Coordinates of C-alpha atoms in Angstrom, one line a residue:
Q1097 CA 124.9 42.7 199.3
Y1098 CA 121.1 42.5 199.4
L1099 CA 121.0 42.8 203.2
E1100 CA 123.4 45.8 203.0
A1101 CA 121.1 47.5 200.5
C1102 CA 118.1 46.9 202.8
Y1103 CA 119.8 48.3 205.8
R1104 CA 121.0 51.4 203.9
R1105 CA 117.4 52.1 202.6
V1106 CA 115.9 51.7 206.1
L1107 CA 118.5 53.9 207.8
S1108 CA 118.2 56.6 205.1
S1109 CA 114.4 56.7 205.5
F1110 CA 114.8 56.7 209.3
K1111 CA 117.3 59.6 209.2
T1112 CA 115.0 61.7 206.9
H1113 CA 112.0 61.1 209.2
L1114 CA 114.0 62.2 212.3
Q1115 CA 115.3 65.3 210.6
K1116 CA 111.7 66.3 209.5
N1117 CA 110.4 65.6 213.0
T1118 CA 113.2 67.6 214.6
A1119 CA 112.5 70.7 212.4
K1120 CA 108.8 70.4 213.1
Q1121 CA 108.9 70.0 216.9
H1122 CA 111.9 72.4 217.4
F1123 CA 113.7 70.0 219.8
V1124 CA 116.3 67.3 219.5
P1125 CA 116.0 64.3 221.8
S1126 CA 119.1 63.6 223.9
H1127 CA 119.9 60.3 222.1
M1128 CA 119.1 61.6 218.6
P1129 CA 122.7 62.8 217.8
S1130 CA 124.0 59.2 218.3
L1131 CA 121.2 57.9 216.1
L1132 CA 122.0 60.3 213.3
S1133 CA 125.7 59.6 213.6
A1134 CA 124.9 55.9 213.3
T1135 CA 123.1 56.4 210.0
N1136 CA 126.0 58.5 208.7
A1137 CA 128.4 55.8 209.8
A1138 CA 126.4 53.2 208.0
S1139 CA 126.3 55.2 204.8
E1140 CA 130.1 55.6 204.8
T1141 CA 130.7 51.8 204.9
Q1142 CA 128.8 50.8 201.8
N1143 CA 132.0 49.4 200.1
D1144 CA 132.5 46.8 202.8
S1145 CA 129.5 44.6 203.0
T1146 CA 130.5 42.5 206.1
S1147 CA 131.7 45.4 208.3
S1148 CA 128.6 47.6 207.3
I1149 CA 126.2 44.9 208.5
H1150 CA 127.9 44.7 211.9
E1151 CA 128.0 48.5 212.2
T1152 CA 124.4 49.0 211.3
Q1153 CA 123.3 46.4 213.8
S1154 CA 125.2 48.1 216.6
S1155 CA 123.9 51.5 215.4
L1156 CA 120.3 50.3 215.6
A1157 CA 120.8 49.1 219.2
R1158 CA 122.6 52.3 220.3
P1159 CA 119.4 54.5 220.7
I1160 CA 118.1 52.0 223.2
E1161 CA 121.2 52.4 225.4
T1162 CA 121.4 55.2 228.0
T1163 CA 125.1 55.3 227.5
S1164 CA 127.3 55.8 224.5
T1165 CA 129.0 52.4 224.8
V1166 CA 129.3 50.5 221.6
L1167 CA 127.7 47.1 221.8
E1168 CA 129.5 44.0 220.7
D1169 CA 128.0 41.8 218.1
G1170 CA 127.1 39.1 220.5
D1171 CA 125.1 41.5 222.7
V1172 CA 122.8 42.6 219.9
D1173 CA 120.6 39.5 219.8
V1174 CA 120.2 39.5 223.6
L1175 CA 119.3 43.2 223.6
L1176 CA 116.7 42.7 220.8
E1177 CA 115.1 39.8 222.6
N1178 CA 114.7 41.9 225.8
Q1179 CA 113.6 45.0 224.1
T1180 CA 109.9 45.9 224.6
A1181 CA 110.0 49.6 223.5
P1182 CA 109.4 50.4 219.9
L1183 CA 112.4 51.0 217.7
I1184 CA 111.3 54.5 216.8
P1185 CA 110.1 56.2 220.1
N1186 CA 106.8 58.1 220.0
Y1187 CA 107.7 61.5 221.4
N1188 CA 105.0 63.8 222.9
E1189 CA 104.9 66.9 225.0
T1190 CA 105.0 65.1 228.3
D1191 CA 108.2 63.3 227.7
A1192 CA 111.2 64.4 229.7
I1193 CA 113.3 65.6 226.8
S1194 CA 116.2 68.0 227.1
V1195 CA 115.9 71.1 224.9
P1196 CA 119.2 72.5 223.6
A1197 CA 119.6 76.2 223.8
E1198 CA 120.0 76.6 220.1
H1199 CA 116.5 75.1 219.5
P1200 CA 114.1 76.8 222.0
P1201 CA 110.4 76.0 221.8
D1202 CA 108.4 78.2 219.4
V1203 CA 106.1 80.0 221.8
D1204 CA 106.1 83.4 220.1
G1205 CA 102.9 82.7 218.1
E1206 CA 101.2 81.4 221.3
D1207 CA 102.2 84.4 223.2
A1208 CA 101.1 86.8 220.5
M1209 CA 97.6 85.1 220.5
S1210 CA 97.2 85.2 224.3
R1211 CA 95.5 87.9 226.4
K1212 CA 98.1 89.8 228.4
G1213 CA 96.2 93.0 229.4
T1214 CA 95.9 93.6 233.1
L1215 CA 93.4 95.9 234.8
S1216 CA 96.0 98.6 235.4
S1217 CA 97.3 98.6 231.8
A1218 CA 93.8 98.5 230.4
R1219 CA 92.7 101.3 232.7
L1220 CA 95.7 103.4 231.6
N1221 CA 94.8 102.8 228.0
I1222 CA 91.2 103.9 228.4
L1223 CA 92.2 107.0 230.5
S1224 CA 94.8 108.1 227.9
T1225 CA 92.1 107.8 225.2
M1226 CA 89.7 110.0 227.1
V1227 CA 91.9 112.5 229.0
G1228 CA 93.8 114.7 226.7
G1229 CA 93.7 118.2 225.2
G1230 CA 90.0 118.3 225.4
S1231 CA 90.2 118.6 229.2
L1232 CA 91.5 122.2 228.7
S1233 CA 88.0 123.2 227.4
V1234 CA 86.1 121.8 230.4
P1235 CA 86.6 125.1 232.4
L1236 CA 84.8 127.1 229.7
A1237 CA 82.0 124.5 229.7
F1238 CA 81.7 124.8 233.5
H1239 CA 81.5 128.6 233.3
Q1240 CA 78.8 128.3 230.6
A1241 CA 76.7 125.7 232.4
G1242 CA 77.3 126.9 236.0
N1243 CA 80.5 126.0 237.7
A1244 CA 79.1 125.5 241.1
F1245 CA 76.1 123.3 240.4
L1246 CA 74.7 122.5 236.9
G1247 CA 78.1 122.1 235.3
P1248 CA 79.4 119.4 237.7
L1249 CA 75.9 117.8 237.8
L1250 CA 75.8 117.5 234.0
L1251 CA 79.3 116.0 233.9
I1252 CA 78.4 113.4 236.5
L1253 CA 75.2 112.5 234.7
I1254 CA 77.1 112.2 231.3
A1255 CA 79.7 110.0 233.0
F1256 CA 77.0 107.6 234.2
L1257 CA 75.4 107.5 230.7
V1258 CA 78.7 106.9 229.1
K1259 CA 79.5 104.0 231.5
Q1260 CA 76.1 102.4 230.7
S1261 CA 76.6 102.8 226.9
I1262 CA 80.0 101.2 227.2
H1263 CA 78.5 98.2 228.9
L1264 CA 75.8 98.0 226.2
L1265 CA 78.6 98.0 223.6
V1266 CA 80.5 95.3 225.3
N1267 CA 77.4 93.1 225.8
A1268 CA 76.4 93.6 222.1
A1269 CA 80.0 92.6 221.1
I1270 CA 79.9 89.4 223.2
L1271 CA 76.4 88.5 221.8
S1272 CA 77.7 88.9 218.3
H1273 CA 81.0 87.1 219.0
P1274 CA 79.9 84.4 221.5
Q1275 CA 83.0 82.2 221.1
D1276 CA 85.5 84.9 222.0
D1277 CA 84.9 84.8 225.8
K1278 CA 84.0 81.1 226.3
P1279 CA 86.0 79.6 229.2
D1280 CA 88.0 77.4 226.9
K1281 CA 89.0 80.4 224.7
R1282 CA 89.2 83.1 227.2
K1283 CA 93.0 83.1 227.2
L1284 CA 93.1 84.0 223.5
K1285 CA 92.7 87.4 222.1
G1286 CA 89.2 88.3 220.9
N1287 CA 88.1 89.5 217.5
K1288 CA 85.5 92.0 218.5
S1289 CA 85.4 95.5 217.0
F1290 CA 83.0 98.4 216.7
E1291 CA 82.3 97.9 213.0
S1292 CA 81.7 94.2 213.4
V1293 CA 79.0 94.8 216.0
T1294 CA 77.1 97.2 213.8
S1295 CA 77.5 94.8 210.9
H1296 CA 75.9 92.0 212.9
A1297 CA 73.0 94.3 213.8
F1298 CA 72.4 96.2 210.6
G1299 CA 74.4 94.7 207.8
T1300 CA 77.5 95.6 205.8
N1301 CA 76.3 99.1 205.0
A1302 CA 76.3 99.8 208.7
Q1303 CA 79.8 98.5 208.9
K1304 CA 80.9 100.9 206.2
F1305 CA 79.2 103.8 207.9
T1306 CA 80.9 102.9 211.2
M1307 CA 84.3 102.8 209.6
A1308 CA 83.7 106.2 208.0
L1309 CA 82.5 107.5 211.3
L1310 CA 85.5 106.3 213.2
S1311 CA 87.9 107.7 210.6
T1312 CA 86.1 111.1 210.6
I1313 CA 86.2 111.3 214.4
C1314 CA 89.9 110.6 214.4
F1315 CA 90.5 113.1 211.6
L1316 CA 88.6 115.9 213.4
T1317 CA 90.5 115.1 216.6
I1318 CA 93.7 115.5 214.6
V1319 CA 92.5 119.0 213.5
G1320 CA 91.6 119.9 217.1
Y1321 CA 94.9 118.8 218.5
A1322 CA 96.7 120.7 215.7
V1323 CA 94.9 123.9 216.8
L1324 CA 95.8 123.2 220.4
L1325 CA 99.5 122.7 219.4
R1326 CA 99.5 126.0 217.6
D1327 CA 98.0 127.7 220.7
M1328 CA 100.7 126.1 222.9
L1329 CA 103.5 127.3 220.5
L1330 CA 102.3 131.0 220.5
P1331 CA 105.1 132.2 222.8
L1332 CA 107.7 130.3 220.8
S1333 CA 106.4 131.7 217.5
D1334 CA 106.3 135.3 218.9
M1335 CA 109.9 134.9 220.1
I1336 CA 111.2 133.5 216.8
F1337 CA 109.5 136.0 214.5
G1338 CA 109.9 139.0 216.9
I1339 CA 106.1 139.6 217.4
G1340 CA 105.2 140.8 220.8
S1341 CA 102.0 140.1 222.6
E1342 CA 100.8 143.6 221.8
D1343 CA 101.1 142.9 218.1
G1344 CA 99.7 139.4 218.3
A1345 CA 96.3 140.3 219.8
S1346 CA 94.5 139.5 216.5
T1347 CA 91.4 137.3 216.7
G1348 CA 92.6 134.7 214.3
P1349 CA 95.8 132.7 213.7
T1350 CA 98.6 134.5 211.9
F1351 CA 100.9 133.1 209.2
H1352 CA 103.8 132.9 211.6
H1353 CA 101.8 130.9 214.2
N1354 CA 100.8 128.4 211.5
I1355 CA 104.4 128.1 210.2
T1356 CA 105.6 127.2 213.6
M1357 CA 102.9 124.6 214.0
L1358 CA 103.6 123.1 210.6
V1359 CA 107.4 122.8 211.4
V1360 CA 106.5 120.6 214.4
I1361 CA 104.1 118.7 212.2
F1362 CA 106.9 118.0 209.7
F1363 CA 109.1 116.4 212.4
V1364 CA 106.3 114.3 213.8
T1365 CA 105.3 112.9 210.4
P1366 CA 107.6 109.9 210.4
L1367 CA 106.0 108.6 213.6
C1368 CA 102.6 108.8 212.0
T1369 CA 103.8 106.3 209.2
L1370 CA 104.5 103.5 211.7
R1371 CA 103.0 100.1 210.9
D1372 CA 101.5 99.8 214.4
L1373 CA 101.7 101.7 217.7
T1374 CA 103.8 99.2 219.6
P1375 CA 106.8 101.6 219.7
L1376 CA 104.6 104.2 221.4
E1377 CA 103.0 101.9 224.0
K1378 CA 104.6 103.9 226.9
V1379 CA 103.1 107.2 225.6
G1380 CA 99.9 106.8 227.6
A1381 CA 101.6 107.0 231.0
V1382 CA 103.7 110.0 229.9
S1383 CA 100.5 111.7 228.6
M1384 CA 98.6 111.2 231.8
L1385 CA 101.5 112.6 233.8
S1386 CA 101.8 115.7 231.6
I1387 CA 98.0 116.4 231.8
F1388 CA 98.1 116.1 235.6
T1389 CA 101.1 118.5 235.7
V1390 CA 99.1 121.0 233.7
A1391 CA 96.1 120.6 236.0
C1392 CA 98.2 121.3 239.0
C1393 CA 99.6 124.5 237.4
I1394 CA 96.1 125.7 236.6
T1395 CA 94.8 125.0 240.1
Y1396 CA 97.7 126.8 241.7
R1397 CA 97.2 129.9 239.7
S1398 CA 93.4 129.8 240.2
V1399 CA 93.9 129.7 244.0
Q1400 CA 96.3 132.6 243.8
C1401 CA 93.8 134.5 241.6
N1402 CA 91.0 134.3 244.2
F1403 CA 92.9 134.4 247.5
S1404 CA 96.3 136.0 247.0
S1405 CA 96.8 139.7 247.6
S1406 CA 99.1 139.9 244.6
Y1407 CA 96.1 139.5 242.3
D1408 CA 94.0 142.3 244.0
D1409 CA 94.5 144.5 240.9
K1410 CA 93.2 141.7 238.6
R1411 CA 90.5 140.2 240.6
L1412 CA 87.0 141.3 239.5
M1413 CA 85.0 140.3 242.6
E1414 CA 85.1 137.9 245.5
W1415 CA 85.3 134.2 244.7
Y1416 CA 81.9 133.4 246.2
D1417 CA 80.3 136.2 244.1
Y1418 CA 82.0 134.9 240.9
M1419 CA 80.6 131.4 241.2
N1420 CA 77.5 130.7 239.2
Y1421 CA 75.0 127.9 239.7
I1422 CA 73.1 127.9 236.4
P1423 CA 73.8 129.4 232.9
E1424 CA 73.9 133.2 233.1
T1425 CA 70.5 134.8 232.6
K1426 CA 71.6 138.5 232.3
Q1427 CA 70.2 138.7 228.8
G1428 CA 67.2 136.4 229.2
F1429 CA 66.4 132.7 228.9
G1430 CA 67.4 132.4 225.3
V1431 CA 71.0 133.4 226.0
S1432 CA 71.3 131.0 228.9
F1433 CA 69.9 128.2 226.8
H1434 CA 72.4 129.0 224.1
A1435 CA 75.2 128.9 226.7
L1436 CA 74.0 125.5 227.9
L1437 CA 74.0 124.1 224.3
N1438 CA 77.5 125.4 223.9
S1439 CA 78.7 123.6 227.0
L1440 CA 77.2 120.2 226.2
P1441 CA 79.4 119.2 223.2
I1442 CA 82.5 119.8 225.3
L1443 CA 81.2 117.8 228.3
L1444 CA 80.1 114.9 226.0
S1445 CA 83.3 114.7 223.8
V1446 CA 85.7 114.5 226.8
F1447 CA 84.4 111.0 227.6
M1448 CA 84.5 109.5 224.1
C1449 CA 86.6 106.4 224.2
H1450 CA 84.3 103.9 222.5
F1451 CA 86.5 103.2 219.5
N1452 CA 89.1 101.8 221.9
V1453 CA 86.8 99.9 224.2
L1454 CA 86.6 96.6 222.3
P1455 CA 90.3 96.5 221.4
V1456 CA 91.1 96.8 225.1
H1457 CA 88.5 94.1 225.9
N1458 CA 90.1 91.8 223.4
E1459 CA 93.4 92.1 225.2
L1460 CA 92.1 92.0 228.8
A1461 CA 93.1 88.8 230.6
E1462 CA 90.1 87.0 232.2
P1463 CA 87.4 89.3 230.9
T1464 CA 84.7 88.3 233.4
P1465 CA 81.7 90.6 234.0
K1466 CA 83.2 91.7 237.3
R1467 CA 86.6 92.6 235.9
V1468 CA 85.1 94.4 232.9
K1469 CA 82.7 96.4 235.1
A1470 CA 85.6 97.3 237.4
L1471 CA 87.7 98.4 234.5
F1472 CA 85.3 100.8 232.8
S1473 CA 83.7 102.0 236.0
S1474 CA 87.0 103.0 237.6
S1475 CA 88.2 104.6 234.3
I1476 CA 85.0 106.6 233.8
W1477 CA 84.6 107.8 237.3
G1478 CA 88.3 108.5 237.6
A1479 CA 88.2 110.8 234.6
C1480 CA 85.0 112.4 235.9
I1481 CA 86.7 113.4 239.2
F1482 CA 89.6 114.8 237.2
Y1483 CA 87.3 116.8 235.0
V1484 CA 85.4 118.2 237.9
F1485 CA 88.7 119.2 239.5
V1486 CA 90.1 120.9 236.4
G1487 CA 86.7 122.4 235.3
F1488 CA 86.0 124.1 238.6
S1489 CA 89.5 125.4 239.3
G1490 CA 90.1 126.5 235.7
S1491 CA 86.7 128.3 235.5
M1492 CA 87.4 130.2 238.7
Y1493 CA 90.5 131.8 237.1
G1494 CA 88.1 133.8 234.9
N1495 CA 87.7 136.1 237.9
C1496 CA 91.2 137.4 237.0
T1497 CA 90.6 137.8 233.2
P1498 CA 89.6 141.1 231.6
D1499 CA 86.4 139.6 230.2
G1500 CA 85.5 137.6 233.2
V1501 CA 85.6 134.3 231.4
V1502 CA 88.3 131.8 230.4
E1503 CA 89.2 130.9 226.8
G1504 CA 88.2 127.7 225.1
N1505 CA 91.8 126.6 225.7
V1506 CA 92.2 127.7 229.4
L1507 CA 95.9 128.1 229.0
L1508 CA 95.4 131.0 226.7
S1509 CA 93.8 132.9 229.6
F1510 CA 97.2 133.1 231.4
D1511 CA 100.0 135.6 230.6
E1512 CA 102.4 134.4 228.0
D1513 CA 105.4 135.2 230.2
D1514 CA 104.0 133.1 233.1
V1515 CA 106.9 130.8 233.9
L1516 CA 104.8 128.2 235.7
L1517 CA 102.2 128.0 232.9
M1518 CA 105.1 127.8 230.4
V1519 CA 106.1 124.5 232.0
G1520 CA 102.5 123.4 231.6
K1521 CA 102.4 124.4 228.0
I1522 CA 105.6 122.5 227.3
C1523 CA 104.2 119.4 228.9
L1524 CA 101.0 119.7 227.0
S1525 CA 102.9 120.3 223.7
L1526 CA 104.8 117.1 224.2
T1527 CA 101.5 115.2 225.0
I1528 CA 99.8 116.6 221.9
T1529 CA 102.8 115.8 219.7
A1530 CA 102.9 112.2 220.9
A1531 CA 99.1 111.9 220.5
F1532 CA 99.2 112.5 216.7
P1533 CA 100.4 109.0 215.7
I1534 CA 97.8 107.5 218.1
L1535 CA 95.1 109.4 216.0
V1536 CA 96.6 109.0 212.6
V1537 CA 97.3 105.2 212.7
P1538 CA 93.8 104.1 213.5
C1539 CA 92.3 106.5 210.9
R1540 CA 94.7 105.2 208.3
D1541 CA 94.1 101.5 209.2
V1542 CA 90.3 102.0 208.7
I1543 CA 91.0 103.4 205.2
L1544 CA 93.4 100.6 204.4
R1545 CA 91.0 97.9 205.5
A1546 CA 88.3 99.5 203.3
L1547 CA 90.7 99.5 200.4
A1548 CA 91.9 96.0 201.1
K1549 CA 88.4 94.7 201.3
N1550 CA 87.7 96.1 197.8
T1551 CA 91.0 94.8 196.3
E1552 CA 90.9 91.4 198.2
T1553 CA 94.3 92.1 199.7
E1554 CA 93.2 92.7 203.3
D1555 CA 95.7 90.4 205.0
N1556 CA 98.5 92.7 203.9
Y1557 CA 97.2 95.6 205.9
D1558 CA 94.9 94.4 208.7
R1559 CA 96.5 93.3 211.9
G1560 CA 93.3 91.5 212.8
E1561 CA 90.8 89.6 210.6
V1562 CA 87.9 91.2 208.9
Q1563 CA 85.8 88.7 207.0
E1564 CA 83.6 89.5 204.1
N1565 CA 80.5 89.6 206.3
G1566 CA 82.2 91.9 208.7
H1567 CA 81.8 89.6 211.7
N1568 CA 85.5 89.5 212.7
A1569 CA 87.6 92.6 212.9
N1570 CA 90.3 93.7 215.3
I1571 CA 92.0 97.0 215.9
N1572 CA 94.8 96.4 218.5
N1573 CA 96.1 99.8 219.4
L1574 CA 99.3 99.7 221.3
A1575 CA 99.4 96.0 220.9
E1576 CA 101.6 93.5 219.1
P1577 CA 100.2 92.0 215.9
L1578 CA 98.3 88.7 216.4
L1579 CA 100.8 86.8 214.3
D1580 CA 104.5 87.0 214.5
E1581 CA 105.3 88.7 211.2
S1582 CA 109.0 87.7 211.4
N1583 CA 108.0 84.1 210.7
T1584 CA 105.8 84.8 207.8
A1585 CA 106.9 85.1 204.2
P1586 CA 106.6 88.6 202.8
A1587 CA 103.8 89.3 200.4
I1588 CA 104.6 90.1 196.8
G1589 CA 103.5 93.7 197.1
D1590 CA 105.0 94.5 200.5
S1591 CA 106.9 97.4 199.1
E1592 CA 103.8 98.8 197.4
N1593 CA 101.8 98.3 200.6
A1594 CA 104.4 100.1 202.7
F1595 CA 104.4 103.0 200.2
Q1596 CA 100.6 103.1 200.3
R1597 CA 100.5 103.1 204.1
R1598 CA 103.0 106.0 204.3
L1599 CA 101.2 108.0 201.6
I1600 CA 97.8 107.7 203.3
S1601 CA 99.3 108.6 206.7
V1602 CA 100.9 111.7 205.3
I1603 CA 97.8 112.8 203.4
I1604 CA 95.6 112.3 206.6
F1605 CA 98.1 114.1 208.9
W1606 CA 98.8 117.1 206.6
S1607 CA 95.2 117.5 205.5
G1608 CA 94.2 117.9 209.2
A1609 CA 97.1 120.4 209.7
A1610 CA 96.0 122.4 206.7
I1611 CA 92.4 122.6 208.0
A1612 CA 93.7 123.6 211.4
C1613 CA 95.5 126.5 209.9
C1614 CA 92.1 128.0 209.0
V1615 CA 90.4 127.3 212.3
E1616 CA 90.4 130.2 214.7
S1617 CA 89.4 128.4 218.0
I1618 CA 89.2 124.9 219.3
D1619 CA 85.6 125.5 220.3
I1620 CA 84.6 125.1 216.7
V1621 CA 86.1 121.6 216.5
W1622 CA 84.5 120.5 219.7
D1623 CA 81.1 121.8 218.6
I1624 CA 81.2 119.7 215.5
L1625 CA 82.8 116.7 217.1
G1626 CA 80.8 116.6 220.3
G1627 CA 77.5 117.9 218.9
S1628 CA 76.9 115.1 216.4
L1629 CA 79.6 112.6 215.7
S1630 CA 80.4 111.7 219.3
L1631 CA 76.7 111.2 220.1
I1632 CA 76.3 108.8 217.2
M1633 CA 79.4 106.8 218.2
G1634 CA 79.0 107.0 221.9
F1635 CA 75.3 106.5 222.5
I1636 CA 73.2 105.9 219.4
L1637 CA 75.1 103.1 217.6
P1638 CA 75.9 101.1 220.8
S1639 CA 72.4 101.3 222.1
A1640 CA 70.7 100.5 218.8
S1641 CA 73.0 97.6 218.0
Y1642 CA 72.4 96.2 221.5
I1643 CA 68.7 96.4 221.0
V1644 CA 68.7 94.5 217.7
I1645 CA 71.3 91.8 218.6
S1646 CA 69.9 91.1 222.1
K1647 CA 66.4 90.8 220.8
L1648 CA 67.5 88.3 218.1
C1649 CA 69.4 86.2 220.6
E1650 CA 66.6 86.2 223.1
E1651 CA 64.2 85.0 220.4
D1652 CA 66.6 82.3 219.3
Q1653 CA 66.1 79.9 222.3
H1654 CA 67.3 76.9 220.3
G1655 CA 70.5 78.3 218.9
D1656 CA 69.3 78.5 215.3
L1657 CA 71.2 81.7 214.7
E1658 CA 74.9 81.3 214.2
D1659 CA 75.5 84.7 215.7
C1660 CA 73.9 83.9 219.0
E1661 CA 74.1 80.1 219.4
G1662 CA 71.1 80.1 221.7
E1663 CA 70.7 82.2 224.8
E1664 CA 71.3 79.2 227.1
N1665 CA 74.8 78.9 225.6
L1666 CA 75.5 82.5 226.1
Y1667 CA 74.9 82.3 229.8
A1668 CA 77.4 79.4 230.2
G1669 CA 80.3 81.5 231.5
N1670 CA 81.3 83.4 228.5
G1671 CA 81.8 86.8 230.2
L1672 CA 78.3 88.1 229.4
D1673 CA 76.6 90.5 231.7
E1674 CA 73.5 88.4 232.3
E1675 CA 71.6 91.1 234.2
S1676 CA 71.6 93.4 231.2
I1677 CA 70.3 90.8 228.7
S1678 CA 66.7 91.4 229.6
K1679 CA 63.8 93.6 228.6
P1680 CA 64.8 96.4 231.1
G1681 CA 68.2 96.5 229.5
R1682 CA 66.7 97.0 226.1
E1683 CA 64.4 99.6 227.5
F1684 CA 67.3 101.6 228.9
A1685 CA 69.1 101.3 225.5
S1686 CA 65.9 102.6 223.9
F1687 CA 65.9 105.5 226.3
L1688 CA 69.4 106.5 225.3
V1689 CA 68.5 106.4 221.6
F1690 CA 65.4 108.6 222.0
L1691 CA 67.3 110.9 224.3
F1692 CA 70.3 111.6 222.1
I1693 CA 68.8 111.7 218.7
P1694 CA 66.9 114.9 219.5
M1695 CA 69.9 116.2 221.4
M1696 CA 72.1 115.6 218.4
M1697 CA 69.7 117.6 216.2
F1698 CA 69.7 120.6 218.7
L1699 CA 73.5 120.5 219.1
T1700 CA 74.2 120.2 215.4
A1701 CA 71.9 123.2 214.7
N1702 CA 73.6 125.2 217.5
A1703 CA 77.1 124.4 216.0
I1704 CA 75.9 125.6 212.5
F1705 CA 74.5 128.8 214.2
N1706 CA 77.9 129.4 215.9
L1707 CA 79.7 129.0 212.6
A1708 CA 77.4 131.4 210.9

């Protein structure tokens, strides 16, 4: 009886240990079912002491066997004498163990933490961030600056400066997050963000300012896209409410036009309350295809305008006489300078993608300096070529307009009954409609992170991690959350958090739509957005942050600063652009700061003058 009790206790503990190990490792060894059945058999024979001893002895020997043959009592001693392996095997990842289909390995968390972004997908993400409804205002900017010389020249120069500012931002982020791109951690997603970079450089107040800046830019872009949507829906609104083009020639938006826009806003609102943008990850490709379709329609009509005999009654002059090389000087230098100032905000704002640069870098697989340079160089110059194409061809259609100049939204310069441009308007309307969630969700997430930081419930909202010092933050647009939320227990206030998320999304979206109802032209939005806010986000903050962080890291040769860990460690293959971490790199960043601060003042004053 004493031996029987000892066997039962050992087998019970053994069974419990195997069950826990099985649940933890998510696999069942091929011989474990026989071992568990042996313990069950032993527990069922507790009333018969003699038979239970024989059964437990044979059960202990059974895991050692490769077959399911039951050993005889006489073979147990021989087997135990020849046995050299431990009674309880030590399983590890290299063991050849069969994995039943009902217990697959748990790799979801590992996949969610790994970098999966390719160059093509990252390039599409950046291009879809830049190229959008703002490209329809480039023809007006070309006409104002000179569509045959100064306009394209300014666009190419701005593209070069934007590319350099993006590299400064990426290098500053790597300096402030040195562990993200180390060779041993390069396969895992990074934690870099715009606000964390400014926090490293200037403190938590700068982080709050950056979060406010990002949310403001997204909000103003929502307003601008709502105005564009209303312009695209003008034919539909006139058809529904029976207002012809002769009655709808007023200078400002009418009540019926705003009602049509608000109806579309109402149906898009549920998409803006999504938790993340994963369901809309295919929107970027569709958006780029729609914009390219619109550009082809504009180019075709522009060629007809300047070369087809069917437009002889509309054409103002020959195409070579209509081209201008510098801002028009018919009314003196002041007027031409004013036209140049009006063109710059548009040319600057169409390249703004900085708020999405670091999230894309966090997702990019193998973010080596060569791959990162190839990504952003090809994206920037690809967008530049597209803008030159659309800007020149669209501005030349002004030769067939009554005033000799295209509208701020070039599609409004065409006849409302133009079937070809109607196709372009439909494509652009779908693009703008799908872009609203991409603008609302990041703006809402910034607000939620700020609220969560104050209430100490940040983990309920943030899909990345934002520590108290602001050194870690991640905004993964169009990406899965870092952790598999299906395996995590719901928070106590999940229902309240979901309600707050939806409420803030609706407030942001409908506030932007309400302001758009009062805005007459898209030019006003681009003046405010491109004249001040885009310059701060695109040039001033990245350059200033890089100057401060790189100088601190260069002075910290022994790795005393936790942010830098020593310059010699930073050069050890962590994806840093070593050529830019130098005095000339900081001098170029200083040049950008001193160039764009006065420009921001001039453009802001010009925007106020235009509003007045």
